[in-house]
Coordinates of C-alpha atoms in Angstrom, one line a residue:
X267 CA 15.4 0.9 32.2
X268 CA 15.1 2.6 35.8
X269 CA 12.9 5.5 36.1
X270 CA 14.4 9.5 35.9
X271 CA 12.6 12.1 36.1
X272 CA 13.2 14.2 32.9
X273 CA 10.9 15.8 30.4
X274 CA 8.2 14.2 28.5
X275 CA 9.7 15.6 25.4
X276 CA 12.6 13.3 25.9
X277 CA 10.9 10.6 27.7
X278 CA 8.7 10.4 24.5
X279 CA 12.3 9.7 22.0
X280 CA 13.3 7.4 24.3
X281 CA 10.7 5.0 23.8
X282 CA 10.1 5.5 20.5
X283 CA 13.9 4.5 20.7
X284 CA 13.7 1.3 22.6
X285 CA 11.0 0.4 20.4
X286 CA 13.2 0.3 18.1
X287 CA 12.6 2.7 15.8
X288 CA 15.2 4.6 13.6
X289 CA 13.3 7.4 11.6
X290 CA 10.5 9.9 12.7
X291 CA 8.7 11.7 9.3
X292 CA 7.2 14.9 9.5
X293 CA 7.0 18.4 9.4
X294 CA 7.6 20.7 12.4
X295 CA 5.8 23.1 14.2
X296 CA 5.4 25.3 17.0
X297 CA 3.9 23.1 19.3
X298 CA 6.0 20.1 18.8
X299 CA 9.0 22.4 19.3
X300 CA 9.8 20.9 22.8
X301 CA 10.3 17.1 21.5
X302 CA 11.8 18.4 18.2
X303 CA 14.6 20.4 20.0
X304 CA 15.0 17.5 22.4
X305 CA 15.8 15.0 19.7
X306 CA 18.7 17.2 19.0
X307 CA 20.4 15.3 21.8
X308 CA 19.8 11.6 20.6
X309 CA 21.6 9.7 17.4
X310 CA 19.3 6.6 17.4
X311 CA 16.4 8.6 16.2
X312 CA 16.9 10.7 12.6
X313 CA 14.2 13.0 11.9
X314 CA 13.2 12.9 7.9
X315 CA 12.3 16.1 7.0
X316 CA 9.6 16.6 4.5
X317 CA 8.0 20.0 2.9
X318 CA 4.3 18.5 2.9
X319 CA 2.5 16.8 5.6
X320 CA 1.1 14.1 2.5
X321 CA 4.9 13.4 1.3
X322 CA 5.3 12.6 5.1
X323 CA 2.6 9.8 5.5
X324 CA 3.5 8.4 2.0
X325 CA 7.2 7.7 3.0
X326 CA 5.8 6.0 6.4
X327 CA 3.2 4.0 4.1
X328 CA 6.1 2.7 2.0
X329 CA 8.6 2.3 5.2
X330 CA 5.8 0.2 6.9
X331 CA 4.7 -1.8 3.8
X332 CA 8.8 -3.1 3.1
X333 CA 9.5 -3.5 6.5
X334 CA 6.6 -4.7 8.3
X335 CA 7.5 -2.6 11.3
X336 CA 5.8 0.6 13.1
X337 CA 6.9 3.9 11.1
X338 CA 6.7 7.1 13.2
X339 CA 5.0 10.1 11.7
X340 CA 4.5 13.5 13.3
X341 CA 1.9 15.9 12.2
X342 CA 1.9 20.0 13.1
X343 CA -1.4 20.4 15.2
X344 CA -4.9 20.1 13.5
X345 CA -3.5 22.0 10.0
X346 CA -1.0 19.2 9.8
X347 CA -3.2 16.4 10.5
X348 CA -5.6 17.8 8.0
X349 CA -3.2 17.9 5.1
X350 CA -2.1 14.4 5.7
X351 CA -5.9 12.9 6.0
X352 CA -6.0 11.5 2.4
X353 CA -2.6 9.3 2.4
X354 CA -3.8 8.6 6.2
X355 CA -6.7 6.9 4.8
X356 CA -5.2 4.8 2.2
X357 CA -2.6 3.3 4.5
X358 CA -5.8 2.7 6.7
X359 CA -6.9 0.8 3.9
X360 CA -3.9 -0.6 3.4
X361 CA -3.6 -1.6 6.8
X362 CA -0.2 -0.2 7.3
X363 CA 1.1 0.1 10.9
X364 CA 1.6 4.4 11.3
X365 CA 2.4 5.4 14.5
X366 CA 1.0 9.3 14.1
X367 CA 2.0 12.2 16.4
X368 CA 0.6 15.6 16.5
X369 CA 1.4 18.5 18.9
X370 CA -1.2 20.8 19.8
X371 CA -0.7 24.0 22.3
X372 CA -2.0 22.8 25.5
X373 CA -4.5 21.2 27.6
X374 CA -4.3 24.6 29.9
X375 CA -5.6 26.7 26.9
X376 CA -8.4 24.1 26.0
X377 CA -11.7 26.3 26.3
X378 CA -10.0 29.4 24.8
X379 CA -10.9 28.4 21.1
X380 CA -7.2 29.5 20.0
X381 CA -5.0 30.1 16.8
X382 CA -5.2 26.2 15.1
X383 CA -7.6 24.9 18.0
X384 CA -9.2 21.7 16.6
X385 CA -10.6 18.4 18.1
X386 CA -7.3 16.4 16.7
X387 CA -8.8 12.9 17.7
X388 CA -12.5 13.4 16.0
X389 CA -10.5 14.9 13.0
X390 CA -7.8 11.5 13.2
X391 CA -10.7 8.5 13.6
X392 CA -12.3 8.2 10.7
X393 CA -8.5 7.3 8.9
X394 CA -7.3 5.5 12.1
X395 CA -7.3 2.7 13.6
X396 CA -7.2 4.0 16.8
X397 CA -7.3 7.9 17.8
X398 CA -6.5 9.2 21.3
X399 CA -5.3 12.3 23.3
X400 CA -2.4 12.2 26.4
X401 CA -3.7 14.8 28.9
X402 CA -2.5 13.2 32.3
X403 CA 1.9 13.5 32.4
X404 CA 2.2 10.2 34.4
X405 CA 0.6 8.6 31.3
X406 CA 2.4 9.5 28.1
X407 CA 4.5 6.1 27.5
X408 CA 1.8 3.8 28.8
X409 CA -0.7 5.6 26.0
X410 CA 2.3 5.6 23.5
X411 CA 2.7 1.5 24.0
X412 CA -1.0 1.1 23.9
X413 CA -1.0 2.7 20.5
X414 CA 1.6 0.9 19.0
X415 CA 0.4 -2.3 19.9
X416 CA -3.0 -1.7 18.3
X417 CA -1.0 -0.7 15.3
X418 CA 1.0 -3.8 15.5
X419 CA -1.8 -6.5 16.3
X420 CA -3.4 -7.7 12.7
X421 CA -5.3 -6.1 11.0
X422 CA -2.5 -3.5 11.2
X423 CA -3.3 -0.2 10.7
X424 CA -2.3 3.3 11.4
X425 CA -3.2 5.2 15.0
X426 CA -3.0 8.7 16.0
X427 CA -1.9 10.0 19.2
X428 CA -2.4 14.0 20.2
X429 CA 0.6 15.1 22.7
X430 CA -0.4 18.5 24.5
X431 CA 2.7 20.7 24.6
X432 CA 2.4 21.4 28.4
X433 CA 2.0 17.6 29.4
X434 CA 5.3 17.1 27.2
X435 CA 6.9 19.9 29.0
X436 CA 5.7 18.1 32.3
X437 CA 7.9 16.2 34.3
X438 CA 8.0 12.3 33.7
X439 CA 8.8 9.1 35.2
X440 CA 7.9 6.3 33.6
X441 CA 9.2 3.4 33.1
X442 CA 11.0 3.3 29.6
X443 CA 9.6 -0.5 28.5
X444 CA 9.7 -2.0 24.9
X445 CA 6.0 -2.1 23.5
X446 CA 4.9 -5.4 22.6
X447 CA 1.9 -7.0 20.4
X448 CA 0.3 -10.0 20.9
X449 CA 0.7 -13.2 18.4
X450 CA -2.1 -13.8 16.3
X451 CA -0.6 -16.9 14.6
X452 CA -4.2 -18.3 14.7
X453 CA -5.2 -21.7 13.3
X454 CA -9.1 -22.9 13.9
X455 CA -10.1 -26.1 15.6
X456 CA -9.7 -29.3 13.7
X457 CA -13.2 -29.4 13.2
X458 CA -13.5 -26.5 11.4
X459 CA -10.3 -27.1 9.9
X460 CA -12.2 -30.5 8.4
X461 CA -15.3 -28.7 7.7
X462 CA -13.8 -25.9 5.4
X463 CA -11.6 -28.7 3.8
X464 CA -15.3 -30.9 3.0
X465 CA -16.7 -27.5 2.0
X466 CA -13.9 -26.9 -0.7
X467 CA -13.7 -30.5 -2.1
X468 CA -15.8 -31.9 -4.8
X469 CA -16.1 -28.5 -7.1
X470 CA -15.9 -28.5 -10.4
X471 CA -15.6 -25.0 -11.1
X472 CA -13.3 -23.6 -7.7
X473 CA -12.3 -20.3 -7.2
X474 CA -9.5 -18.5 -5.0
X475 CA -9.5 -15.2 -4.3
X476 CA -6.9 -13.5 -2.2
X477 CA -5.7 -9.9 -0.7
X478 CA -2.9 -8.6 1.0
X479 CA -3.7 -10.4 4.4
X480 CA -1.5 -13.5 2.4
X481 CA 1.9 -11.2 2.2
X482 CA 0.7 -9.7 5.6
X483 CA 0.9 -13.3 7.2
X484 CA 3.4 -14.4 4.4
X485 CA 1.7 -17.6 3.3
X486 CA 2.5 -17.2 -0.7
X487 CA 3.7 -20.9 -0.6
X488 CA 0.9 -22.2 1.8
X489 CA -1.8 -20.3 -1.0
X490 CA -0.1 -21.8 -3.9
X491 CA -0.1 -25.2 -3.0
X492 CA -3.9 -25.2 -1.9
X493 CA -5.0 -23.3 -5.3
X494 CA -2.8 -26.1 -6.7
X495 CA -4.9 -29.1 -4.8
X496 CA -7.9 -27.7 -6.0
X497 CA -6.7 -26.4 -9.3
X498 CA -8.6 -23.5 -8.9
X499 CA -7.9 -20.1 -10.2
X500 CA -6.8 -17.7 -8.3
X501 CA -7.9 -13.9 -8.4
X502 CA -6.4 -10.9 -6.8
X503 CA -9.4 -8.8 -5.1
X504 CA -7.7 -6.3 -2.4
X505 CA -4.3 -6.9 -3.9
X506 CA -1.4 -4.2 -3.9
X507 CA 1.7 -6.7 -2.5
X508 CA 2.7 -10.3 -4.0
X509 CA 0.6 -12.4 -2.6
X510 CA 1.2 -14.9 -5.0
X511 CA 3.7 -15.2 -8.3
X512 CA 1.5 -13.3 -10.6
X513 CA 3.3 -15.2 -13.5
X514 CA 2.2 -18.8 -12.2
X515 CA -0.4 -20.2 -14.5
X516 CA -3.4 -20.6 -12.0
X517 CA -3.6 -16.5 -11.2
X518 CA -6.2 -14.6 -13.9
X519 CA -5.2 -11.3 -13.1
X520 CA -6.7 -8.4 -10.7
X521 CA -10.3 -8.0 -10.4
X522 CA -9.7 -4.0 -10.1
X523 CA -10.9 -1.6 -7.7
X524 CA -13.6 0.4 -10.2
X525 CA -16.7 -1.9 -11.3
X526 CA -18.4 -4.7 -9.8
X527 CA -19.4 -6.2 -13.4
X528 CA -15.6 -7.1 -13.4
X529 CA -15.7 -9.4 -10.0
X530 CA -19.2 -10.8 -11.1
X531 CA -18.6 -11.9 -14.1
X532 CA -14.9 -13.7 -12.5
X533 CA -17.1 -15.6 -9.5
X534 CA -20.6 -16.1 -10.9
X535 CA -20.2 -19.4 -12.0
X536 CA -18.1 -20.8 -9.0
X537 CA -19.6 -23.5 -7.6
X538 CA -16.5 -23.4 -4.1
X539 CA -14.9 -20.4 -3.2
X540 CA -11.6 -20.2 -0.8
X541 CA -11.4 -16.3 0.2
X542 CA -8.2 -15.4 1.8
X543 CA -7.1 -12.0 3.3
X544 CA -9.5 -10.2 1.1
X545 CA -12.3 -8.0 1.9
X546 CA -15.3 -8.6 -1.1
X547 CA -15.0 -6.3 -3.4
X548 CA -13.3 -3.0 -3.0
X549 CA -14.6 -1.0 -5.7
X550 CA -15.8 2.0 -6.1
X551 CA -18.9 1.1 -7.9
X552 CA -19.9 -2.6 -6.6
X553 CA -22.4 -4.6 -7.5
X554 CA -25.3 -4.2 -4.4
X555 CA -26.4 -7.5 -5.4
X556 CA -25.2 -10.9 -4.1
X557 CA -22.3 -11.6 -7.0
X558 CA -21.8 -15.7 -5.9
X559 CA -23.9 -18.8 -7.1
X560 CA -26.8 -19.2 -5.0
X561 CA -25.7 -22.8 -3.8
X562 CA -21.7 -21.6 -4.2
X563 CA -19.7 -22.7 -0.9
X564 CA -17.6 -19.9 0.3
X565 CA -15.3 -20.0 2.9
X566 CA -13.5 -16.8 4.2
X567 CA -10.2 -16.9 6.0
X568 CA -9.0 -13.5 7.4
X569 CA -7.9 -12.1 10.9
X570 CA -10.0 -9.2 10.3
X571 CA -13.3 -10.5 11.2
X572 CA -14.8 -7.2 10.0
X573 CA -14.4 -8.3 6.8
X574 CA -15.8 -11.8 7.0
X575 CA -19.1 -11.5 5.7
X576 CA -19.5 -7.7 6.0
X577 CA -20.9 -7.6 2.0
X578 CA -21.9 -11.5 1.1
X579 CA -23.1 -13.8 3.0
X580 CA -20.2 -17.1 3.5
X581 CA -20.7 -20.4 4.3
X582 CA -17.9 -20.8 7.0
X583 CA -15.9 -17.6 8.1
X584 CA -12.3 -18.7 10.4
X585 CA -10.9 -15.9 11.8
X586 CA -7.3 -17.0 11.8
X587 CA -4.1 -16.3 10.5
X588 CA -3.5 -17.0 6.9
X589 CA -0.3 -19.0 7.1
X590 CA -1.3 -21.3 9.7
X591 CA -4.8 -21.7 8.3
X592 CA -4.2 -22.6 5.0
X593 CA -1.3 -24.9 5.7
X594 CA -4.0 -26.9 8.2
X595 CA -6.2 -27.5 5.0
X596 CA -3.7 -28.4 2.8
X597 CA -2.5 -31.0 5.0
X598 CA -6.6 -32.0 5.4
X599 CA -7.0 -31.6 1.9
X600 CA -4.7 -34.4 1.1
X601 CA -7.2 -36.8 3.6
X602 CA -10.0 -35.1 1.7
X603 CA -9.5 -35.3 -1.5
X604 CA -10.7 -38.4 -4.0
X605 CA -8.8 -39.6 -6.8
X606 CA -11.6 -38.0 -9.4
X607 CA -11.0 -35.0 -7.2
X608 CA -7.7 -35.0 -7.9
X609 CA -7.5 -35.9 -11.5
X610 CA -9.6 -33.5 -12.2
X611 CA -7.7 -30.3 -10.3
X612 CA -4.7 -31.7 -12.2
X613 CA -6.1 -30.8 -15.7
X614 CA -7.1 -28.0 -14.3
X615 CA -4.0 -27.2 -13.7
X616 CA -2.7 -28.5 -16.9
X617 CA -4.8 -26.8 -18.8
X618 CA -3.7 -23.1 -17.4
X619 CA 0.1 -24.3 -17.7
X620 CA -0.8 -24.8 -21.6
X621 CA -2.2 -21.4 -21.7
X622 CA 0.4 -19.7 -20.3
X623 CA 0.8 -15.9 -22.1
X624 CA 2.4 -15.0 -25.3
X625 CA 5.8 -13.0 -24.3
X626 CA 5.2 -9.1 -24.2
X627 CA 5.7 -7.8 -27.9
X628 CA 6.5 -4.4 -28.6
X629 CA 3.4 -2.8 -29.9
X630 CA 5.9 0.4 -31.1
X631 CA 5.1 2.9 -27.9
X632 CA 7.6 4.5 -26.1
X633 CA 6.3 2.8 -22.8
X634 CA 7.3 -0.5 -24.0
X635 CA 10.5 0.6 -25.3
X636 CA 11.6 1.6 -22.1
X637 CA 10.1 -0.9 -19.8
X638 CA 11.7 -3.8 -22.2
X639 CA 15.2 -1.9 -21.8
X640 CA 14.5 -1.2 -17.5
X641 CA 13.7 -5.1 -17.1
X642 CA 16.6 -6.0 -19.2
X643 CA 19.6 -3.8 -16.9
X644 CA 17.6 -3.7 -13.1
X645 CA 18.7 -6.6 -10.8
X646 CA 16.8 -9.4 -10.0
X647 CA 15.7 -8.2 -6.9
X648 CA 14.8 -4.6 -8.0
X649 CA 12.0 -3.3 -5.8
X650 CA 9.2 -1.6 -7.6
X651 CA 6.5 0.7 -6.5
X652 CA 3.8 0.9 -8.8
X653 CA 1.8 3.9 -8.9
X654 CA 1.7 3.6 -12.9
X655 CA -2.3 3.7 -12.7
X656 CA -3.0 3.5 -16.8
X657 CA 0.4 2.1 -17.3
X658 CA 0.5 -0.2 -14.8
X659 CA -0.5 -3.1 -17.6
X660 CA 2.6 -2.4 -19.6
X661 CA 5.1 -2.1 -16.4
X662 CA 3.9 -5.3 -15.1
X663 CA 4.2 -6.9 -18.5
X664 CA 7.5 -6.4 -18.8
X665 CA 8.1 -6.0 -14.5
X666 CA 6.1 -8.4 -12.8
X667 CA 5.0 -8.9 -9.0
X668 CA 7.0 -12.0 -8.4
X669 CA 9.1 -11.8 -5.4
X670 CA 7.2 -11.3 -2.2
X671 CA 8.6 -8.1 -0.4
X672 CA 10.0 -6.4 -3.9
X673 CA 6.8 -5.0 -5.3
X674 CA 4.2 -2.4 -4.2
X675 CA 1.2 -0.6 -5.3
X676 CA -1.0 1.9 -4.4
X677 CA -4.2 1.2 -2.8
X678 CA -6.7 3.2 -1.2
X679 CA -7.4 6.1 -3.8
X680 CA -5.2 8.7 -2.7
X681 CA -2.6 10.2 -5.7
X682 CA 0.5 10.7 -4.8
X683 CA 2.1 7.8 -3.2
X684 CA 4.0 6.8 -5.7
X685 CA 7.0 9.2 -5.2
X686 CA 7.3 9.1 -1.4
X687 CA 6.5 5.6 -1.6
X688 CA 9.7 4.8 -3.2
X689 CA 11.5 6.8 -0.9
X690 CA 10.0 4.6 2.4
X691 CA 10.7 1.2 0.6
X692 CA 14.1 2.8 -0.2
X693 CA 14.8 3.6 3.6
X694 CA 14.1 0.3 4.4
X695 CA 16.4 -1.4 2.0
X696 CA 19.1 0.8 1.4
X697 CA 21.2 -2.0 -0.4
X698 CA 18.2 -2.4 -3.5
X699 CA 17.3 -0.7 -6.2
X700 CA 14.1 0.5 -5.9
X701 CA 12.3 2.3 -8.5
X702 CA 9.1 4.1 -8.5
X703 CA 6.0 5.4 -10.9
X704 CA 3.9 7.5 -11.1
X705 CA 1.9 9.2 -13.4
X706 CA 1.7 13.2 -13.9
X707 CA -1.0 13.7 -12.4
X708 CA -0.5 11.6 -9.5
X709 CA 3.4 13.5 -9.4
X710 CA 2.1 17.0 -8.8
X711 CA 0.5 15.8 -5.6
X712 CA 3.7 15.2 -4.1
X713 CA 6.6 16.4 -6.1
X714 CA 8.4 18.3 -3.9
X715 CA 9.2 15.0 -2.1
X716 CA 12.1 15.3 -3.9
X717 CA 13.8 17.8 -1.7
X718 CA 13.1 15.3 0.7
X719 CA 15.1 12.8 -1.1
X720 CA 18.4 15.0 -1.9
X721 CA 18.5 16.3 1.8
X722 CA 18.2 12.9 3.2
X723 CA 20.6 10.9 0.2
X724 CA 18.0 8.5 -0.4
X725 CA 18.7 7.3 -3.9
X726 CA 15.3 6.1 -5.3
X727 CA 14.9 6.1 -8.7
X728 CA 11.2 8.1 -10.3
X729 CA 9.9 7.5 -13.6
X730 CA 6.8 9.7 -14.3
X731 CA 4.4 7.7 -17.3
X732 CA 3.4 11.7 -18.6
X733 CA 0.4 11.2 -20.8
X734 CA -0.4 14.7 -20.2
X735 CA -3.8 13.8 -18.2
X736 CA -6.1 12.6 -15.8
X737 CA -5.9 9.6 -18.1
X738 CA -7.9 7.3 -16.0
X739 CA -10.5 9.6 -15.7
X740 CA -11.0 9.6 -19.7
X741 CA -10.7 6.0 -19.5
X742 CA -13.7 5.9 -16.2
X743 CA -15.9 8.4 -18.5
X744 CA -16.3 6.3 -21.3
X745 CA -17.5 3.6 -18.9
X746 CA -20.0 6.0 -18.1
X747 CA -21.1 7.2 -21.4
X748 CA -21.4 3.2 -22.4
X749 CA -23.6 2.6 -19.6
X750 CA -26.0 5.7 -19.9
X751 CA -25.7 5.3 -23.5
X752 CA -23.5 8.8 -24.4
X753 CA -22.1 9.4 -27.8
X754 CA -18.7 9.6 -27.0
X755 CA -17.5 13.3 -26.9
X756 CA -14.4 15.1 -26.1
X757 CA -13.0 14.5 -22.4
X758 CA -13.8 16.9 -19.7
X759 CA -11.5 20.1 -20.1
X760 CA -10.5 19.4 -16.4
X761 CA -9.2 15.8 -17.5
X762 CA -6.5 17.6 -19.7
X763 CA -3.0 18.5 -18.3
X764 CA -1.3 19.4 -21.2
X765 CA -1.5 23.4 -20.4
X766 CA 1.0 24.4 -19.8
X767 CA 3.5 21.8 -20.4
X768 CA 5.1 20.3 -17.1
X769 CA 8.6 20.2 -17.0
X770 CA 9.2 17.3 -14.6
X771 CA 12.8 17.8 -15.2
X772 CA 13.5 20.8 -14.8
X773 CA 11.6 21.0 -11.8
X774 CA 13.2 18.2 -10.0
X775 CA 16.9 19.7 -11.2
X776 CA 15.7 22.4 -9.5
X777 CA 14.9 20.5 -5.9
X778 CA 18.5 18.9 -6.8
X779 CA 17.6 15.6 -8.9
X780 CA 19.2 14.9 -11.6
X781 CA 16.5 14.4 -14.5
X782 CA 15.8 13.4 -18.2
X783 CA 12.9 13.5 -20.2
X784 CA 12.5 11.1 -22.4
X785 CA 10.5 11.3 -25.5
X786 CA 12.1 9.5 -28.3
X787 CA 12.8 5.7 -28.9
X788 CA 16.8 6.7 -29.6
X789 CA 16.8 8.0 -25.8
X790 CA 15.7 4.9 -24.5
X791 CA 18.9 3.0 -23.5
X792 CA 21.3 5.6 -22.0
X793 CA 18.3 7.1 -20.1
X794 CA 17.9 3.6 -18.5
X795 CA 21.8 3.3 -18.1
X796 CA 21.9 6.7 -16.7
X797 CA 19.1 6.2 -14.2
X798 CA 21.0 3.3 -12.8
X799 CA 24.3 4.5 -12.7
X800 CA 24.7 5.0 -9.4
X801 CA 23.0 5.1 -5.7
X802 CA 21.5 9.0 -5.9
X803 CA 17.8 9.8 -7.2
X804 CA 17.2 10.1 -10.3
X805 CA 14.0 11.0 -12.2
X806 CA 12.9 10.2 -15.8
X807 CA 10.1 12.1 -17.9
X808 CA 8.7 9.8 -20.0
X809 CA 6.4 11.1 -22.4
X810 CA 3.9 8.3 -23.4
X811 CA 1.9 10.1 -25.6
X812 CA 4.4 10.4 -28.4
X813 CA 4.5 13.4 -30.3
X814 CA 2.8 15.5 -27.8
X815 CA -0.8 14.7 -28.6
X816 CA -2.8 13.7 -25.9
X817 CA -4.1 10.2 -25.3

């Protein structure tokens, strides 16, 4: 596009439009009032109002994660940024592309210590990728482009931008030029290629563990049919997308995000290990020591050469994509491999098939009740957020990660995603039902996304798995008693959330939702029919501690 001289404030909408992006979330302020009332003029771009700076970065988090494209965020100033710090961080974690905005006042009033004056960028780096301030006019779009193309080169990950209100208001005339990212479709030199193939072969006890760098470079079918080669099993470590078919007989489950006795005791006795996308391990209490066999062979694919190494010690990191990289070794694993080699990663293999789980049985709850009924009327390709926490077992009993793109959790630590989560995944795919859950807890973080979701007609469905607690805080202090030896004691009076009752649907009938609770077994099939019904949200109240008592 030819250059014009017109007003940063609309230069800014304009690339953000030939970038191809259709929705800016936020909450306004003040100082953004110049681009806000500009956008007024423009159709391409719809602004998705939100009451809370946090319901804001969750609904990018989910647009981002089902899209795999930037999401635009704006932030009010250093208050806004600082409400939306905690969901910043776990899409960090996440690595999910954010393209953040905040306004401030003005470079002119700079030294005068003002009403909201804050160093945005110091505030924005530690839960960024990349942080910066525009304080030159002539350089608003080329800073803009350079952000969204660190956002957009893997490791993705959320950046922050600070836009002055006076440089906005500024003349501009740039050039109006589609941001680009480079390719990191990666694969290492044969050589290495060989080497991590000779490194894997021969084990008798191999391990895979894998992340979300698999669904980020979407090689589910390039993982499957090494971990089939080696018939090794296959643990999810960093793992909040379907990186692999969680119902194929080779994956054990989740190593968790809490306590490094769980990963230990999984790797401890593998003799190869293939780690794929993964950073090792993500929990909040790891083990300090080294986890893997002294004389295990570990190899480490991931583009995020931070993570390679950065804990344990491997025996060949390749900084590569995912997708290319593991289809080079299986095709080198197929020179590689001997017959005994083979044979043996076949019973393997067999042996797992023969084991395959019992069906889900109904062990009576309420939980069950309802999740048996949901799986039995939601479409095949139902999308699910999973923000269950301490009823995320049961959901993905009955509602398994199986379809890559259709299910999502919530990573990082911060509570409250699970609602505006939804709502980004449902933006994204209009067409699918998409479903979210949270806990009650995790709800009141970010309820009043709801008004979000009327105001906007985005017709997620909520259910809210209301044990009346912090349940997973109960469940994290008994770990702590066993380990310091505790008698077991009542819960923390904080823990408890049962005072005063929370009327989930009341309160979301009164942003506009329709809403049932649920709380009886009888309840169970029209709740799930009515949820369904149609393409508005909808929220249910399920009451999983049955007859009111806490648990």
């Amino acid at each position: 596009m030819g250059r014009g001289a017109r007003q940063g404030n609309a230069a800014i909408i304009e690339q953000f439009i030939a970038d191809g992006i259709p929705f800016m979330f936020g909450n306004p302020g003040t100082v953004e009032q110049g681009f806000l009332d500009a956008l007024e003029d423009y159709d391409d771009l719809q602004y998705i109002l939100t009451l809370q700076e946090t319901v804001a970065v969750g609904i990018a988090d989910g647009y981002a994660r089902a899209t795999g494209r930037p999401a635009l965020l704006q932030l009010h100033s250093g208050v806004g940024l600082g409400n939306a710090i905690g969901m910043l961080y776990q899409a960090k974690r996440g690595h999910s592309p954010i393209l953040t905005i905040a306004g401030e006042s003005g470079v002119r009033y700079e030294s005068m210590d003002a009403q909201m004056a804050a160093d945005l960028v110091a505030m924005a780096k530690p839960v960024t990728k990349y942080a910066t301030r525009v304080t030159d006019p002539r350089s608003v779009l080329r800073v803009l482009r350079r952000a969204m193309k660190i956002a957009m080169t893997p490791p993705m990950g959320p950046v922050f931008v600070a836009l002055p209100l006076d440089v906005l208001d500024a003349l501009n005339t740039e050039q109006i030029v589609p941001s680009s990212a480079p390719s990191t479709r990666s694969v290492p030199t044969a050589a290495l290629v060989e080497q991590a193939a000779r490194l894997l072969t021969g084990a008798r006890r191999p391990l895979v563990l894998v992340g979300d760098g698999v669904a980020a470079s979407g090689a589910q079918q390039e993982l499957v049919r090494v971990a089939e080669q080696l018939g090794a099993d296959v643990h999810g470590v960093n793992y909040s997308e379907v990186n692999l078919d969680v119902t194929h007989p080779l994956y054990r489950g989740d190593l968790g995000h809490m306590f490094g006795a769980v990963s230990t005791a999984a790797v401890k006795d593998a003799d190869a290990v293939l780690v794929v996308g993964t950073y090792t391990f993500p929990e909040v209490f790891p083990d300090t020591g080294d986890p893997f066999r002294a004389d295990a062979r570990i190899v480490h694919i991931d583009l995020d050469d931070y993570e390679i190494a950065k804990n344990h010690p491997v025996t060949l990191g390749l900084v590569a994509d995912p997708k290319e990289t593991l289809s080079a070794l299986s095709a080198q694993l197929e020179r590689e491999l001997s017959e005994s080699d083979r044979a043996a990663a076949a019973e393997r293999l067999a042996t797992r098939r023969a084991q395959r789980p019992a069906p889900v049985t109904d062990d009576g709850s309420l939980l069950h009740a309802f999740l048996r009924e949901l799986a039995a009327q939601v479409p095949d390709d139902v999308m699910i957020f999973d923000e269950a926490l301490t009823a995320a077992g049961a959901l993905n009993a009955h509602l398994p990660g199986r379809r890559p793109g259709h299910w999502f959790s919530t990573r990082g630590g911060s509570l409250g995603v699970g609602i505006p989560g939804a709502m980004g995944v449902k933006l994204a795919h209009p067409d699918k039902t998409v479903i979210g859950f949270t806990g009650d807890g995790g709800s009141m973080y970010t309820f009043q996304a709801l008004y979000t979701a009327v105001r906007h007609d985005i017709g997620a469905k909520f259910v809210i798995c209301n044990n009346r607690s912090y349940k997973l805080l109960d469940l994290n202090i008994e770990q702590y008693w066993r380990e310091r030896d505790v008698a077991p004691h009542a819960y923390p009076t904080p823990f408890d959330l049962s005072r005063p009752d929370l009327g989930f649907a009341q309160i979301a009938e009164g942003f506009g939702v329709d809403a049932l609770r649920v709380d009886d077994h009888d309840q169970v099939g029209y709740a799930v029919k009515r949820m369904l019904a149609d393409d508005k949200p909808f929220l249910i109240d399920l009451r999983t501690t049955e007859g009111g008592d806490r648990g």
